[in-house]
């Protein structure tokens, strides 16, 4: 059986700057994984490289439901089943959310099913009043994330990557977003959420947590990792990695 | 056809009412002294005037109707009046009781104050020629609020012709009017038009003027416009620039009355080797006046757009609010936009702002839209639509905006299909 997202020895960067230094990651269908790591460790870069942002070079492989997406244009990756919820969703003046949704319908596999999802999710997420407003313009942090979640739900991807889905949100909004993600959990999708805070993990049950340091996933494990992090920050992990490398044992500590 | 010379001028004088003749004579004297603008002149610096007015002649008659569908007129629905100025000759098709909506050629001395001659003859050779050789146009005078639009087709059709259409509007105290000017000519005909549009607004008056610049691709249109605004009155002028080989619009708004305001909107799309040249002067003369200029345009292939905006705030115009914004989308390497916002502030208690931008489609927006599954062409079309929509959504007569969206969209789709945009 294929897994939702399978990243294998992915290296990527900008010109001379290597940011991802060999990322390995597996997210099975039906699971929610969390990716954590300090600022600048490469989490957003991983999202963009998976989605195909063209300023980055990339080597290695990333399979989305069995399709190798590295090298594909962005829209083909989306149609292969990948969805990225942005850390900073852009504001697009003059383009109503409803217009974007109409364009998404044009490229949907089954427009009728798509319409049903739009109706259902607009109702569930209270999005109707945003349909005539320009995409993300003037929306609060929480509303932007809700709009991203709405688009995720109607796109019905095989793999959803949510970059900093909880940053800039108040406690209630964090819970709301977490519950939304849980409610979208499905045997047909794998989810990778990126977060700085274990707070959001109180409201959802990630199956696994991965820690990224300097462009590599250095540790993967169950929810207990978040608690460790909460207690001692990234320093302990950093020390363990340095020690392990000194031992000559290359690769991640698991 | 009649060349731009003394005998043609005498001919024009002979059809004019006597009371108009002396001032026209003066205009002809100015015309004789002027030559084509020197490209080194500041006012013409970005524009390549590759024609000589002397090569064009005044058409003998109204000529043929321009064979293009009446999209705008049909979209407007009920109107307060309909007129046609073709090759400078006016026909009034319908009007409303108790307004003056008439041929300028028929205007008697009692209408003398309605013809403003607000644009000086010595502005340039085009204005001088307009005043010397133009004999007809539309006179509109309204003294109550009228909500239905007046629709005026301004056409030119005879090859090699130069015509001088004119629209003179006065809106009395507390009256209001909305006017739509639809400018068209055949795409395959080389001709020149020099339209002049002038308006005077009384105290508390409101006037909306929507200009659809849809000239044919070989037309050179040198438009001149001036509006004088009374106390607490509001002028809204919108220009939609779609056609012409060269289209220039020299617009001056004088906010004379205390509390008067002005909203100038512009949206344009330059294709092929078109030049679209906007020269806008906003004069704040009275206290507490406010103005906004908001123009957005795209250029592709080898098109050029020019925006020169001047906000001048006189010494006594305290508590003035004035803003100008010009945004340009450069869609091809060979296309260019010039944007020159200027401020001249003589008062001290004012709020002023200006900004201009130019650049290609935003790659971050493209990435976001493509990440939602839209192919690049589709994503770019949506982005371009949004770019124009910011202005189109603010245009006064929303009933005509659907065809405008289509036209803008079609221009971009064509450029995409022909591989002219990056
Ligand atoms: N477009 C870019 N231009 C320059 N540097 C970049 C770019 N994208 C990423 N980087 C660099 O790559 C590194 C990783 O950045 P990235 O945004 O992926 O980190 P992150 O883990 O998402 O951090 P944060 O938690 O702050 O969001 C940083 O040092 C960043 O400065
Ligand atoms: Mg980040």
XYZ file of C-alpha atoms and ligand atoms in Angstrom:
708
model
C 0.000 0.000 0.000
C 1.287 3.484 -0.870
C 1.824 6.018 1.842
C 0.406 9.508 1.605
C 3.710 11.361 1.734
C 7.084 9.768 1.321
C 10.099 12.072 1.285
C 13.445 10.448 0.631
C 16.822 12.152 0.977
C 15.489 15.522 -0.106
C 18.076 18.249 -0.429
C 17.126 21.755 -1.438
C 18.271 25.324 -1.271
C 18.742 28.625 -2.973
C 21.765 29.049 -5.200
C 24.804 28.353 -3.033
C 22.763 28.049 0.140
C 21.742 24.514 1.034
C 18.772 24.629 3.400
C 17.422 21.077 3.390
C 20.263 18.656 3.880
C 18.654 15.299 3.258
C 15.146 15.068 4.649
C 13.492 11.669 5.135
C 9.878 11.573 6.168
C 6.863 9.316 5.906
C 3.281 10.255 6.630
C 0.850 7.348 6.151
C -2.759 7.794 5.086
C -5.100 8.450 7.963
C -2.379 9.914 10.173
C -1.560 13.368 11.409
C 2.108 14.175 11.969
C 3.626 17.274 13.484
C 6.890 18.834 12.389
C 8.597 21.033 14.947
C 11.873 22.860 14.955
C 13.517 26.147 15.836
C 13.280 29.264 13.675
C 15.212 28.955 10.474
C 15.557 25.177 10.659
C 13.906 24.775 7.241
C 10.286 23.871 7.952
C 8.729 26.415 5.606
C 11.374 25.618 3.035
C 10.327 21.982 3.159
C 6.709 23.013 2.548
C 7.647 25.195 -0.415
C 10.019 22.664 -1.907
C 7.323 20.005 -1.691
C 4.802 22.392 -3.261
C 7.264 23.351 -5.993
C 8.039 27.015 -5.417
C 10.383 27.749 -8.277
C 13.060 29.774 -6.516
C 14.398 26.641 -4.771
C 16.446 23.911 -6.346
C 15.613 20.405 -5.120
C 17.117 16.943 -5.382
C 15.910 13.643 -4.060
C 12.372 12.414 -4.102
C 8.965 13.192 -2.668
C 6.036 10.962 -3.470
C 2.472 12.146 -2.957
C 0.185 9.122 -2.982
C 2.758 7.365 -5.092
C 3.449 10.202 -7.538
C 6.950 11.631 -7.553
C 6.313 15.378 -7.499
C 9.833 16.840 -7.498
C 10.271 18.541 -10.861
C 6.560 19.049 -11.490
C 4.928 22.479 -11.853
C 3.065 23.671 -8.766
C -0.431 23.144 -10.148
C 0.323 19.554 -11.174
C 1.460 18.798 -7.643
C -1.811 20.233 -6.384
C -3.687 18.012 -8.787
C -1.584 15.037 -7.712
C -3.133 15.584 -4.300
C -0.859 17.954 -2.407
C -2.173 20.957 -0.520
C -0.175 23.583 1.312
C -1.770 25.870 3.843
C 0.494 28.896 3.960
C 2.222 30.394 6.965
C 1.593 33.802 5.372
C -1.330 33.534 2.949
C -1.045 36.356 0.388
C -3.727 39.009 0.127
C -5.037 39.267 -3.417
C -6.865 42.520 -4.014
C -9.722 42.398 -6.470
C -10.065 38.604 -6.466
C -12.986 37.396 -4.381
C -12.628 34.079 -2.560
C -15.711 32.942 -4.472
C -13.882 33.588 -7.753
C -10.917 31.551 -6.640
C -13.258 28.759 -5.631
C -14.939 28.962 -9.057
C -11.535 28.569 -10.714
C -10.713 25.612 -8.465
C -13.961 24.054 -9.621
C -12.846 24.402 -13.236
C -9.853 22.171 -12.555
C -11.592 19.799 -10.121
C -11.855 16.118 -11.056
C -15.555 16.025 -10.327
C -17.150 19.488 -10.371
C -20.445 18.240 -8.941
C -18.769 16.632 -5.968
C -16.699 19.779 -5.613
C -19.852 21.917 -5.442
C -21.223 19.703 -2.696
C -18.046 20.031 -0.672
C -18.085 23.808 -1.104
C -21.667 24.043 0.110
C -21.016 21.742 3.047
C -17.754 23.317 4.167
C -18.891 26.916 3.657
C -21.726 26.141 6.018
C -19.580 24.248 8.492
C -16.855 26.892 8.612
C -19.112 29.912 8.313
C -17.369 30.981 5.120
C -20.358 32.355 3.221
C -19.738 35.902 4.304
C -16.153 35.736 3.025
C -17.012 34.564 -0.473
C -17.467 38.062 -1.901
C -14.457 39.479 -0.121
C -11.017 39.594 -1.729
C -8.844 36.590 -0.892
C -7.312 37.103 2.570
C -7.648 40.911 2.381
C -8.287 42.486 5.721
C -8.912 39.117 7.369
C -7.753 38.583 10.935
C -5.067 35.960 11.563
C -7.711 33.461 12.633
C -9.935 34.194 9.654
C -7.033 33.692 7.267
C -6.302 30.274 8.747
C -9.967 29.404 8.586
C -10.020 30.379 4.924
C -6.979 28.170 4.320
C -8.699 25.278 6.110
C -11.794 25.830 4.003
C -9.764 25.652 0.814
C -8.062 22.541 2.111
C -11.391 20.913 2.811
C -12.817 21.644 -0.628
C -9.608 20.656 -2.423
C -9.787 17.285 -0.647
C -6.072 16.535 -1.026
C -4.227 13.301 -0.371
C -1.570 15.163 1.586
C -2.117 18.379 3.503
C 0.792 20.395 4.826
C -0.183 23.104 7.252
C 2.591 25.597 7.838
C 2.348 27.283 11.245
C -1.334 26.732 11.366
C -1.417 28.061 14.915
C 0.898 31.076 14.886
C -0.692 34.421 15.539
C -3.865 32.842 16.868
C -5.467 33.339 20.255
C -6.160 30.319 22.471
C -9.708 29.841 21.245
C -8.676 30.063 17.613
C -5.892 27.532 18.166
C -8.378 25.087 19.574
C -10.782 25.753 16.751
C -8.106 25.106 14.131
C -6.902 21.976 15.925
C -10.398 20.597 16.092
C -10.879 21.386 12.427
C -7.777 19.446 11.512
C -8.958 16.509 13.617
C -12.364 16.662 11.988
C -10.736 16.427 8.568
C -8.800 13.337 9.562
C -9.582 10.729 6.961
C -8.230 7.385 5.802
C -7.695 9.019 2.390
C -5.380 11.777 3.581
C -2.155 12.238 5.461
C -1.550 15.511 7.320
C 1.678 17.228 8.287
C 1.270 20.197 10.577
C 4.102 22.547 11.367
C 4.058 24.279 14.670
C 6.243 25.986 17.242
C 4.036 25.245 20.168
C 2.918 22.088 21.818
C -0.188 24.040 22.793
C -2.021 23.022 19.646
C -1.133 19.402 20.332
C -3.360 19.492 23.390
C -6.377 19.741 21.134
C -5.359 17.199 18.572
C -3.709 13.832 18.635
C -0.751 13.689 16.281
C 0.347 10.156 15.565
C 3.975 11.173 15.326
C 6.167 14.164 15.938
C 9.301 14.998 13.942
C 11.976 17.434 14.996
C 13.887 19.373 12.368
C 17.253 20.938 13.089
C 19.381 22.674 10.454
C 17.617 21.146 7.493
C 17.408 17.573 8.763
C 14.866 15.576 10.670
C 16.867 14.527 13.694
C 14.276 12.909 15.837
C 10.893 11.262 15.358
C 8.622 9.748 17.927
C 5.299 9.786 19.695
C 3.510 12.676 21.415
C 5.872 12.451 24.374
C 8.500 14.307 22.325
C 6.411 17.452 22.564
C 6.466 17.218 26.339
C 10.222 16.803 26.387
C 10.568 19.831 24.176
C 8.318 21.838 26.406
C 10.533 20.979 29.345
C 13.999 21.463 27.907
C 13.748 23.219 24.537
C 15.764 22.256 21.480
C 19.121 22.413 23.255
C 19.013 18.861 24.603
C 18.180 17.483 21.207
C 20.865 19.609 19.600
C 23.426 18.240 22.089
C 22.333 14.666 21.474
C 22.697 15.174 17.731
C 26.142 16.691 18.080
C 27.194 13.830 20.385
C 25.826 11.229 18.000
C 27.678 12.819 15.093
C 30.890 12.854 17.145
C 30.323 9.116 17.694
C 30.444 8.769 13.952
C 26.943 7.391 13.850
C 25.485 9.335 10.955
C 21.788 9.859 10.607
C 18.966 10.629 12.913
C 18.475 9.741 16.536
C 15.209 7.889 16.920
C -12.529 67.359 -47.040
C -11.031 70.656 -46.024
C -7.411 71.289 -45.042
C -6.655 73.158 -41.842
C -6.225 76.559 -43.444
C -7.739 80.018 -43.739
C -10.419 79.040 -46.235
C -11.617 76.172 -44.044
C -11.635 78.517 -41.088
C -13.724 81.045 -43.043
C -16.112 78.247 -43.903
C -16.410 77.365 -40.212
C -17.050 81.011 -39.322
C -19.816 81.220 -41.912
C -21.849 78.487 -40.207
C -21.327 79.892 -36.706
C -23.688 82.296 -35.019
C -22.325 85.788 -35.134
C -21.787 86.090 -31.402
C -19.319 83.179 -31.507
C -17.181 84.537 -34.299
C -14.772 86.994 -32.624
C -13.423 84.503 -30.098
C -12.976 81.910 -32.882
C -11.012 84.417 -34.894
C -8.631 84.831 -32.004
C -8.262 81.049 -31.802
C -7.375 80.864 -35.480
C -4.669 83.483 -34.966
C -3.219 81.303 -32.218
C -3.464 78.237 -34.458
C -1.522 79.943 -37.207
C 1.315 80.725 -34.821
C 1.641 77.255 -33.341
C 3.398 74.227 -34.750
C 3.446 70.583 -33.748
C 4.812 70.113 -30.225
C 8.545 69.690 -29.885
C 9.276 66.234 -28.430
C 11.686 67.949 -26.048
C 8.846 69.868 -24.401
C 8.155 68.560 -20.915
C 4.482 68.097 -21.759
C 5.274 65.704 -24.612
C 8.454 64.101 -23.402
C 7.335 60.483 -23.290
C 5.107 60.574 -26.349
C 6.213 59.927 -29.877
C 4.006 62.168 -32.019
C 4.719 60.518 -35.335
C 2.205 62.491 -37.354
C 1.625 66.022 -38.526
C -1.762 67.586 -37.950
C -1.378 69.417 -41.274
C -1.723 66.084 -43.095
C -5.294 65.676 -41.861
C -8.404 67.487 -43.080
C -11.808 68.410 -41.727
C -14.410 65.932 -43.031
C -17.141 67.291 -45.252
C -19.937 65.520 -43.404
C -20.823 63.117 -40.627
C -19.603 60.138 -42.690
C -20.534 56.529 -41.954
C -21.552 54.966 -38.673
C -18.821 52.973 -37.036
C -19.661 49.339 -37.584
C -19.233 47.975 -34.077
C -21.868 46.547 -31.743
C -23.559 48.971 -29.328
C -22.524 47.039 -26.256
C -22.362 49.939 -23.844
C -25.515 51.644 -24.953
C -27.440 48.390 -24.663
C -26.049 47.700 -21.214
C -27.090 51.139 -19.976
C -30.825 50.571 -20.299
C -32.988 53.631 -19.722
C -31.304 56.909 -20.528
C -32.082 60.573 -19.967
C -30.796 61.438 -23.401
C -28.880 60.028 -26.345
C -26.704 61.932 -28.777
C -24.199 61.155 -31.494
C -21.264 63.288 -32.507
C -19.727 61.799 -35.634
C -16.918 63.484 -37.550
C -17.708 66.490 -35.365
C -21.369 66.647 -36.476
C -24.008 66.231 -33.781
C -27.418 64.588 -33.795
C -29.632 64.515 -30.730
C -31.602 61.277 -30.697
C -33.568 61.712 -27.523
C -33.724 63.962 -24.526
C -35.628 64.714 -21.341
C -38.034 67.540 -20.561
C -36.616 70.595 -18.805
C -32.961 69.961 -19.556
C -30.903 71.507 -22.303
C -29.465 68.629 -24.323
C -28.775 70.219 -27.645
C -26.500 70.625 -30.624
C -23.823 73.157 -29.968
C -24.245 74.367 -33.547
C -27.792 75.442 -32.697
C -26.838 77.274 -29.519
C -28.086 80.832 -29.412
C -26.728 83.785 -27.457
C -29.005 82.756 -24.571
C -26.786 79.677 -24.231
C -23.659 81.782 -24.248
C -22.854 81.192 -20.599
C -23.171 77.440 -21.061
C -20.340 77.292 -23.537
C -17.416 77.634 -21.248
C -14.427 77.634 -23.578
C -12.635 76.450 -20.473
C -9.647 75.000 -22.300
C -7.423 77.756 -23.583
C -6.640 77.889 -27.302
C -2.982 78.344 -26.623
C -2.656 75.092 -24.640
C -1.225 73.543 -27.792
C -1.857 73.372 -31.522
C -4.594 70.785 -30.975
C -6.610 73.033 -28.708
C -6.116 75.978 -31.049
C -7.296 73.873 -33.995
C -10.261 72.678 -31.973
C -11.357 76.224 -31.192
C -10.690 77.465 -34.712
C -12.237 74.656 -36.754
C -14.720 72.888 -34.477
C -18.314 73.935 -35.047
C -20.530 71.413 -33.303
C -20.897 69.199 -30.285
C -23.255 68.595 -27.402
C -24.494 71.135 -24.921
C -25.901 69.747 -21.691
C -27.369 71.852 -18.944
C -29.156 70.342 -15.995
C -30.833 72.152 -13.136
C -32.272 69.289 -11.118
C -31.037 65.862 -10.056
C -31.308 63.349 -12.893
C -30.336 59.778 -12.183
C -30.597 58.164 -15.623
C -27.465 58.615 -17.701
C -26.975 60.762 -20.759
C -25.281 58.678 -23.406
C -23.144 60.277 -26.088
C -21.522 58.332 -28.893
C -18.436 60.145 -30.086
C -17.344 58.691 -33.382
C -14.983 59.418 -36.209
C -14.923 57.451 -39.420
C -13.460 59.220 -42.454
C -9.898 58.198 -43.388
C -7.409 61.035 -43.122
C -9.831 63.241 -41.223
C -9.395 65.348 -38.144
C -12.528 66.138 -36.197
C -13.253 68.261 -33.148
C -16.065 66.833 -31.052
C -17.030 68.885 -28.049
C -19.145 68.277 -24.979
C -19.983 71.233 -22.742
C -21.857 70.543 -19.525
C -23.205 72.754 -16.785
C -24.820 71.392 -13.673
C -26.723 73.966 -11.643
C -26.704 74.310 -7.858
C -27.821 71.083 -6.190
C -28.482 69.423 -9.526
C -26.859 66.194 -10.656
C -26.166 64.303 -13.860
C -24.369 61.255 -15.131
C -22.857 61.195 -18.598
C -21.357 58.304 -20.510
C -19.129 59.103 -23.472
C -18.485 56.229 -25.855
C -15.548 56.990 -28.173
C -15.179 54.807 -31.243
C -13.715 54.727 -34.730
C -12.981 51.910 -37.200
C -9.883 49.876 -36.413
C -8.439 50.133 -39.932
C -8.760 53.870 -40.446
C -6.012 56.406 -39.923
C -7.566 59.549 -38.476
C -7.208 62.167 -35.753
C -9.742 63.349 -33.193
C -9.369 66.255 -30.810
C -12.258 66.042 -28.360
C -12.790 68.694 -25.722
C -14.927 68.023 -22.704
C -15.723 70.769 -20.265
C -17.976 71.093 -17.274
C -18.991 73.581 -14.656
C -20.608 72.506 -11.412
C -22.658 74.857 -9.268
C -22.823 74.715 -5.484
C -23.775 71.295 -4.197
C -23.888 69.909 -7.750
C -22.804 66.397 -8.692
C -21.549 65.189 -12.024
C -20.295 61.784 -13.118
C -18.528 61.499 -16.441
C -17.540 58.062 -17.673
C -15.354 58.026 -20.752
C -14.992 54.800 -22.690
C -11.943 55.262 -24.842
C -12.509 52.630 -27.438
C -10.954 54.336 -30.458
C -9.800 52.178 -33.363
C -6.207 51.012 -33.453
C -5.122 53.669 -35.962
C -6.756 56.630 -34.292
C -4.771 59.424 -32.730
C -6.918 61.000 -30.061
C -5.746 64.140 -28.331
C -8.379 64.748 -25.680
C -8.591 67.806 -23.504
C -10.842 68.298 -20.583
C -11.446 70.823 -17.856
C -13.880 70.912 -14.973
C -14.604 73.795 -12.626
C -16.212 72.719 -9.368
C -18.339 74.888 -7.082
C -18.873 74.867 -3.342
C -19.623 71.410 -1.844
C -19.938 70.023 -5.348
C -18.563 66.660 -6.462
C -17.083 65.646 -9.783
C -16.337 62.026 -10.636
C -14.485 61.328 -13.843
C -13.593 57.847 -14.976
C -11.686 56.911 -18.058
C -11.483 53.414 -19.449
C -8.609 53.242 -21.903
C -8.872 50.381 -24.367
C -8.212 51.583 -27.871
C -6.363 54.058 -30.116
C -2.887 54.161 -31.579
C -2.173 57.190 -29.440
C -4.607 58.397 -26.849
C -3.811 61.386 -24.750
C -6.054 62.919 -22.166
C -5.143 66.241 -20.670
C -7.462 66.803 -17.742
C -7.654 69.767 -15.415
C -9.955 69.925 -12.412
C -10.301 73.193 -10.537
C -11.709 72.624 -7.066
C -12.727 76.234 -6.613
C -15.570 76.028 -4.162
C -14.994 75.387 -0.478
C -15.731 71.766 0.374
C -15.704 70.582 -3.227
C -14.341 67.173 -4.118
C -13.137 65.137 -7.031
C -12.701 61.463 -7.716
C -10.743 60.506 -10.805
C -10.599 56.845 -11.761
C -8.691 55.286 -14.591
C -8.252 51.789 -15.896
C -6.375 51.003 -19.082
C -4.800 48.222 -21.092
C -2.175 49.088 -23.675
C -1.486 46.463 -26.334
C 0.679 46.271 -29.489
C 2.419 49.611 -29.928
C -0.292 51.732 -28.357
C 0.543 54.822 -26.354
C -1.840 55.838 -23.587
C -0.928 59.186 -22.119
C -2.663 60.696 -19.112
C -1.853 64.184 -17.973
C -3.940 65.077 -14.973
C -3.917 68.349 -13.073
C -5.779 68.665 -9.822
C -5.976 72.220 -8.548
C -7.120 72.733 -4.977
C -8.196 76.333 -4.762
C -10.952 76.384 -2.146
C -10.653 75.349 1.504
C -11.598 71.901 2.701
C -11.393 70.393 -0.732
C -10.550 66.777 -1.357
C -9.420 64.766 -4.319
C -8.409 61.283 -5.210
C -6.842 59.980 -8.408
C -6.688 56.219 -8.754
C -5.405 54.784 -12.013
C -4.435 51.221 -12.778
C -3.243 49.939 -16.096
C -1.460 47.132 -17.845
C 0.840 47.284 -20.852
C 1.921 44.408 -23.043
C 3.948 43.873 -26.208
C 5.425 47.286 -27.051
C 2.764 49.459 -25.496
C 3.570 52.532 -23.434
C 1.520 54.191 -20.747
C 2.274 57.563 -19.251
C 0.744 59.074 -16.171
C 1.713 62.566 -15.184
C -0.230 63.668 -12.164
C -0.010 67.092 -10.629
C -1.695 68.016 -7.391
C -1.434 71.725 -6.760
C -2.663 73.128 -3.486
C -3.067 76.880 -3.422
C -2.111 78.971 -0.417
C -5.685 79.442 0.729
C -6.720 75.814 0.237
C -6.289 74.821 3.869
C -7.540 71.500 5.231
C -7.163 69.869 1.876
C -6.998 66.140 1.333
C -5.376 64.956 -1.858
C -4.201 61.568 -3.002
C -2.964 60.099 -6.234
C -2.136 56.497 -6.958
C -0.988 54.970 -10.214
C -0.279 51.261 -10.510
C 1.083 49.624 -13.614
C 1.392 46.041 -14.637
C 4.185 45.441 -17.118
C 3.315 42.254 -18.945
C 6.044 42.106 -21.607
C 9.710 43.045 -21.789
C 9.078 45.524 -24.580
C 6.249 47.307 -22.770
C 6.814 50.301 -20.538
C 5.056 52.607 -18.142
C 6.078 56.061 -17.034
C 4.535 57.385 -13.885
C 5.302 60.864 -12.679
C 3.331 62.011 -9.672
C 3.956 65.597 -8.596
C 2.883 67.657 -5.637
C 2.997 71.409 -5.358
C 1.818 72.481 -1.952
C 1.504 76.124 -1.009
C -0.819 75.679 1.981
C 0.381 74.215 5.285
C -2.605 72.376 6.717
C -3.002 69.592 4.187
C -3.005 65.821 3.887
C -1.415 64.595 0.739
C -0.264 61.273 -0.539
C 0.956 59.829 -3.738
C 2.285 56.559 -4.904
C 3.132 54.837 -8.106
C 4.229 51.302 -8.770
C 5.132 49.275 -11.784
C 6.107 45.687 -12.165
C 5.190 42.283 -13.504
C 2.546 39.947 -12.151
C 3.325 39.002 -8.549
C 5.096 35.614 -8.438
C 3.925 35.043 -4.833
C 0.321 35.457 -5.921
C 0.897 33.148 -8.859
C 2.432 30.529 -6.558
C -0.458 30.742 -4.116
C -3.067 30.396 -6.840
C -1.230 27.554 -8.571
C -0.954 25.753 -5.241
C -4.768 25.633 -5.335
C -4.570 23.662 -8.563
C -4.903 26.505 -11.075
C -2.599 26.205 -14.052
C -0.339 29.162 -14.665
C -2.457 30.735 -17.418
C -5.555 30.537 -15.272
C -3.740 31.886 -12.216
C -2.407 34.835 -14.197
C -5.802 35.590 -15.682
C -7.306 35.667 -12.223
C -4.549 37.927 -10.971
C -4.995 40.324 -13.896
C -8.741 40.364 -13.376
C -8.205 41.267 -9.741
C -5.795 44.015 -10.711
C -8.405 45.772 -12.854
C -11.289 44.908 -10.580
C -10.051 47.290 -7.911
C -10.940 50.145 -10.253
C -13.817 48.588 -12.182
C -15.732 47.875 -8.982
C -15.614 51.588 -8.194
C -16.829 52.882 -11.561
C -20.004 54.913 -11.286
C -22.290 53.050 -13.687
C -22.059 49.451 -12.580
C -24.490 48.344 -15.302
C -21.764 48.765 -17.929
C -18.987 47.047 -16.030
C -19.673 43.492 -17.212
C -18.678 44.225 -20.818
C -15.646 46.124 -19.540
C -14.485 43.096 -17.564
C -14.895 41.013 -20.702
C -12.871 43.420 -22.807
C -10.014 43.584 -20.358
C -10.048 39.846 -19.931
C -10.094 39.250 -23.679
C -7.122 41.526 -24.215
C -5.087 39.605 -21.694
C -6.202 36.196 -22.938
C -5.299 37.200 -26.497
C -1.876 38.394 -25.430
C -1.402 35.111 -23.546
C -2.542 33.010 -26.490
C -0.219 34.869 -28.835
C 2.675 34.378 -26.448
C 3.298 38.066 -25.837
C 3.144 38.013 -22.041
C 5.734 36.415 -19.794
N 13.605 32.875 -0.049
C 14.642 32.844 0.814
N 15.638 33.754 0.718
C 16.671 33.734 1.573
N 16.801 32.852 2.571
C 15.840 31.931 2.721
C 14.711 31.869 1.857
N 13.923 30.861 2.227
C 14.546 30.314 3.305
N 15.692 30.943 3.588
C 16.614 30.632 4.694
O 16.562 29.266 4.932
C 16.498 29.002 6.313
C 15.242 28.224 6.646
O 14.129 29.078 6.535
P 12.644 28.572 6.775
O 11.742 29.712 6.464
O 12.446 27.332 6.025
O 12.672 28.281 8.327
P 11.482 27.845 9.286
O 11.914 26.604 9.928
O 10.201 27.831 8.556
O 11.524 29.023 10.319
P 10.315 29.723 11.145
O 10.054 28.815 12.275
O 10.902 31.010 11.595
O 9.168 29.897 10.217
C 16.585 30.333 7.017
O 17.914 30.577 7.372
C 16.118 31.297 5.964
O 16.691 32.561 6.156
Mg 8.396 28.930 8.677
